[in-house]
PDB file of C-alpha atoms in Angstrom:
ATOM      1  CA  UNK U   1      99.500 104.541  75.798  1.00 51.00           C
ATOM      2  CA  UNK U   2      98.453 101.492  77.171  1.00 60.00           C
ATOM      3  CA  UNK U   3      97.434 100.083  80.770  1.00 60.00           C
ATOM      4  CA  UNK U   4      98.267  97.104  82.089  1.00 77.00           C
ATOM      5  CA  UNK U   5      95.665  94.955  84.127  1.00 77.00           C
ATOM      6  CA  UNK U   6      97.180  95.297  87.632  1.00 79.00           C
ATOM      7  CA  UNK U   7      97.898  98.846  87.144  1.00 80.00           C
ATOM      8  CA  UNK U   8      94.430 100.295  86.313  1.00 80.00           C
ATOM      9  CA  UNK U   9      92.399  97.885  89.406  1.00 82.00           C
ATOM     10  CA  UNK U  10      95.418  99.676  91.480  1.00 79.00           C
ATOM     11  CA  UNK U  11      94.471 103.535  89.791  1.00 82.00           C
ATOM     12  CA  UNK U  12      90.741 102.138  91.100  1.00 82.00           C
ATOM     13  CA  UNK U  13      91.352 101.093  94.279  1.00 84.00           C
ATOM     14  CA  UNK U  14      91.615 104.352  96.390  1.00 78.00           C
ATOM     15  CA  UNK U  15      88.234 105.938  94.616  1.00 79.00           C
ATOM     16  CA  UNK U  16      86.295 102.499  94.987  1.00 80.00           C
ATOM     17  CA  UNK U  17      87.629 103.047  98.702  1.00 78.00           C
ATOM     18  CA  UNK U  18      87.214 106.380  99.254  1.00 75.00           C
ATOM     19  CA  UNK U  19      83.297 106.350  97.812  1.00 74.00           C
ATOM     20  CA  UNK U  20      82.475 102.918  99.983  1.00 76.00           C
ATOM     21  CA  UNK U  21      83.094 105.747 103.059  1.00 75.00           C
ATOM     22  CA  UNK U  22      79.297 107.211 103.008  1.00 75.00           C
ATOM     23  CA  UNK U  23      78.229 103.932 102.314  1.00 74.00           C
ATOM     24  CA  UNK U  24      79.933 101.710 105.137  1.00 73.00           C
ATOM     25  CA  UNK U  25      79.117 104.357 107.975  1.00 74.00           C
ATOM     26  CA  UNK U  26      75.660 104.716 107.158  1.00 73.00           C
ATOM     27  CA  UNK U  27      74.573 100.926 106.891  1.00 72.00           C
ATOM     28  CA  UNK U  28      77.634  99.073 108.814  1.00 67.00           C
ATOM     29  CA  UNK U  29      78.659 101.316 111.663  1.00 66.00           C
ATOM     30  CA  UNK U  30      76.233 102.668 113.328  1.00 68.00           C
ATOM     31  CA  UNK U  31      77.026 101.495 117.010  1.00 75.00           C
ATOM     32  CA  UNK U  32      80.292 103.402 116.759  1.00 76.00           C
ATOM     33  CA  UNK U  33      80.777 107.304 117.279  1.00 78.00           C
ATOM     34  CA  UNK U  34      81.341 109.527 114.628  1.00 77.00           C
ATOM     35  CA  UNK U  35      85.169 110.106 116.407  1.00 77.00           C
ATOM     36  CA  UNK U  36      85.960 106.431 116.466  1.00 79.00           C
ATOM     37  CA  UNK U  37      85.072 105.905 112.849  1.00 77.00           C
ATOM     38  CA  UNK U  38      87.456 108.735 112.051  1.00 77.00           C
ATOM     39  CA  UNK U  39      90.390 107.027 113.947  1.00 79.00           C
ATOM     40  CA  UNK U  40      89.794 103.457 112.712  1.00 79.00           C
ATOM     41  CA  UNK U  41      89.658 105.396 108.782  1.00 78.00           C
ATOM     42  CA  UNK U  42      92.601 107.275 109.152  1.00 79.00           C
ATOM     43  CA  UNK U  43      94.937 105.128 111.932  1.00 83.00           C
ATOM     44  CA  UNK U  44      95.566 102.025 109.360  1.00 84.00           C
ATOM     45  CA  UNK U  45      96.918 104.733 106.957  1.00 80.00           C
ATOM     46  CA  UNK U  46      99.152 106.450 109.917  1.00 80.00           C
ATOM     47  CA  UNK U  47     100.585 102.979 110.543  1.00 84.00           C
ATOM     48  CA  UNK U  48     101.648 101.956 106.839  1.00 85.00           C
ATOM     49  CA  UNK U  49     103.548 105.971 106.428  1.00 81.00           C
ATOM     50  CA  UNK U  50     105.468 105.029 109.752  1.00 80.00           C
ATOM     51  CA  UNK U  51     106.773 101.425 108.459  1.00 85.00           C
ATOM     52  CA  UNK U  52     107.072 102.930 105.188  1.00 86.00           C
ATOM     53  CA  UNK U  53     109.104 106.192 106.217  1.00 82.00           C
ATOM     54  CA  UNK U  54     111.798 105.395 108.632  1.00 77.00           C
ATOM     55  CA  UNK U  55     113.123 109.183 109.692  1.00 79.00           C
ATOM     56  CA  UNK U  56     111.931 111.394 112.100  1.00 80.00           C
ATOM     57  CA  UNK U  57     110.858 114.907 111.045  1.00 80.00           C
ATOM     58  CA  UNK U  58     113.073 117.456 112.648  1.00 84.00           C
ATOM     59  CA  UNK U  59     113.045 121.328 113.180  1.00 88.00           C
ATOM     60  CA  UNK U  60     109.782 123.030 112.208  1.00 90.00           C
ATOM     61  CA  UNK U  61     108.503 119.925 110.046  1.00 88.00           C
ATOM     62  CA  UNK U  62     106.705 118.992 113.924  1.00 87.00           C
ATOM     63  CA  UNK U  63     104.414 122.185 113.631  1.00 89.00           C
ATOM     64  CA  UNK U  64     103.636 121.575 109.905  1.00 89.00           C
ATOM     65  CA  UNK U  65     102.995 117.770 110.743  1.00 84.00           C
ATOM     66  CA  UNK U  66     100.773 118.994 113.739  1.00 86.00           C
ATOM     67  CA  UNK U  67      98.917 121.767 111.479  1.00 88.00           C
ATOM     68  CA  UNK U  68      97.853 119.083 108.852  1.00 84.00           C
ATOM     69  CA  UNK U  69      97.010 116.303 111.089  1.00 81.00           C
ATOM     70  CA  UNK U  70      94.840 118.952 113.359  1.00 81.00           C
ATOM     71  CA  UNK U  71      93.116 120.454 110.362  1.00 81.00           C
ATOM     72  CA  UNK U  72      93.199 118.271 107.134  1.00 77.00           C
ATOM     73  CA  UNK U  73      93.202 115.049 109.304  1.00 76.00           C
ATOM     74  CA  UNK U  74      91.699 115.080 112.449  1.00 78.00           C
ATOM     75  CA  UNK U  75      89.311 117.959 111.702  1.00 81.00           C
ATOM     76  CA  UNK U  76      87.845 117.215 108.543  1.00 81.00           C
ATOM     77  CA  UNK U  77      87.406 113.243 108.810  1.00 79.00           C
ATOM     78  CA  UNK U  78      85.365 114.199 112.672  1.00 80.00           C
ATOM     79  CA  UNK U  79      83.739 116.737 111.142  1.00 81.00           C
ATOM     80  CA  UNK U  80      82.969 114.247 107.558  1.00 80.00           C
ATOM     81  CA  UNK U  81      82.341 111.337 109.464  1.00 79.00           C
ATOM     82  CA  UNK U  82      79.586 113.598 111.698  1.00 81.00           C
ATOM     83  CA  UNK U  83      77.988 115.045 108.502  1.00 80.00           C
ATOM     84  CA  UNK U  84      77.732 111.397 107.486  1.00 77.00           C
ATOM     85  CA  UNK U  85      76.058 109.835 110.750  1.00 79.00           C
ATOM     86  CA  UNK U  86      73.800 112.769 110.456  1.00 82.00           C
ATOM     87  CA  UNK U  87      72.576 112.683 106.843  1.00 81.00           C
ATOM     88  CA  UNK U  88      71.373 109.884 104.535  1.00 80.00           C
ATOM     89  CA  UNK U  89      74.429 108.320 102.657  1.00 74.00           C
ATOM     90  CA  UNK U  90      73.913 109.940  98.959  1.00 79.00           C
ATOM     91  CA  UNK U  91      73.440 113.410 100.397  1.00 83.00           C
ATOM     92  CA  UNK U  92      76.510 113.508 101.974  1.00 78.00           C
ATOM     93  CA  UNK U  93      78.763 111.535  98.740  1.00 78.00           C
ATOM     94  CA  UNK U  94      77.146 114.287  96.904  1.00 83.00           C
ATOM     95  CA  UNK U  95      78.064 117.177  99.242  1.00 81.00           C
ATOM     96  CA  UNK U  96      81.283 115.825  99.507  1.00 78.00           C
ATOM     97  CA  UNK U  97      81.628 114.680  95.589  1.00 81.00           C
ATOM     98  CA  UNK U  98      80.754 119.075  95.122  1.00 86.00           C
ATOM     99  CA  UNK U  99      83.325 120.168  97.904  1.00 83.00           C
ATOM    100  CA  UNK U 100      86.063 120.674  95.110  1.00 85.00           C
ATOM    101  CA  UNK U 101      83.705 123.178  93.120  1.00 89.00           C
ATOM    102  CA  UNK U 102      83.111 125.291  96.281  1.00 89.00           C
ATOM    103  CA  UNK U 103      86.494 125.301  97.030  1.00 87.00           C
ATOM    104  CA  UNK U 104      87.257 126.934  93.427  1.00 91.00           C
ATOM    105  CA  UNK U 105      84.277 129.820  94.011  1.00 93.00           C
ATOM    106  CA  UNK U 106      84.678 130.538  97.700  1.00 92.00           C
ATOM    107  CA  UNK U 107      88.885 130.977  96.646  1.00 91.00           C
ATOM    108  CA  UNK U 108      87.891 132.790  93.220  1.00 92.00           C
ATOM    109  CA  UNK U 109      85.518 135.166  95.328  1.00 94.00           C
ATOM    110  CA  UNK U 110      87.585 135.888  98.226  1.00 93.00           C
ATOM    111  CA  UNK U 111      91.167 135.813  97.033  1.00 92.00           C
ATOM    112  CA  UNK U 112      90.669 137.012  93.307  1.00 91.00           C
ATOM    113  CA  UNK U 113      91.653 133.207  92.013  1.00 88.00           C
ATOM    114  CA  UNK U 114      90.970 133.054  88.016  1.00 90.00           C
ATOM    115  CA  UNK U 115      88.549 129.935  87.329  1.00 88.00           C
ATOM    116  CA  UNK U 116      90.668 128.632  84.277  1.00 85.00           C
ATOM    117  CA  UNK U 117      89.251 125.106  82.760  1.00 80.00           C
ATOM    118  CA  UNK U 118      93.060 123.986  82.283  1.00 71.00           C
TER     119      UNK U 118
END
């Protein structure tokens, strides 16, 4: 199977992005709060899912939308973006780089989750 061009700098656009995060706070924001740098990261990505999906939720998709934005959004990108302020830049990529193996041994210690490679 082959690639074309455009597709693969697309695939590489949201990691290149995603690993410039410890980077840019550390050297390039400093005069904002931890709380601002959240909003400005995740508001520009808000916006484009609102022009892009024209419905309103209805029925008990509002407390789902409100449990995810409290806990995945709001409270992981403060709490990320207040690790990073507070630690140099490649500590905190590599904490956050290693968050995906803790996941898989606190879940395989406290809810009995087989580690399977595949």
């Amino acid at each position: 199977m082959s690639l074309r061009t455009p597709d693969l700098l697309f695939t590489a656009i949201a990691p290149a992005i995603w690993g410039s995060t410890y980077i840019v706070t550390t050297q390039y924001l400093p005069n904002f709060s931890p709380m601002t740098v959240a909003m400005l990261r995740a508001l520009p990505a808000g916006l484009l899912l609102v022009m892009i999906v024209r419905q309103i939720p209805t029925g008990i998709w509002w407390m789902r939308i409100f449990i995810l934005g409290a806990l995945n959004i709001s409270l992981f990108w403060s709490l990320l973006f207040i690790s990073v302020y507070r630690l140099p830049g490649g500590v905190a990529a590599t904490v956050g780089a290693v968050q995906p193996l803790m996941v898989v041994f606190i879940s395989a210690a406290l809810l009995g989750s087989p580690i399977r490679l595949m």
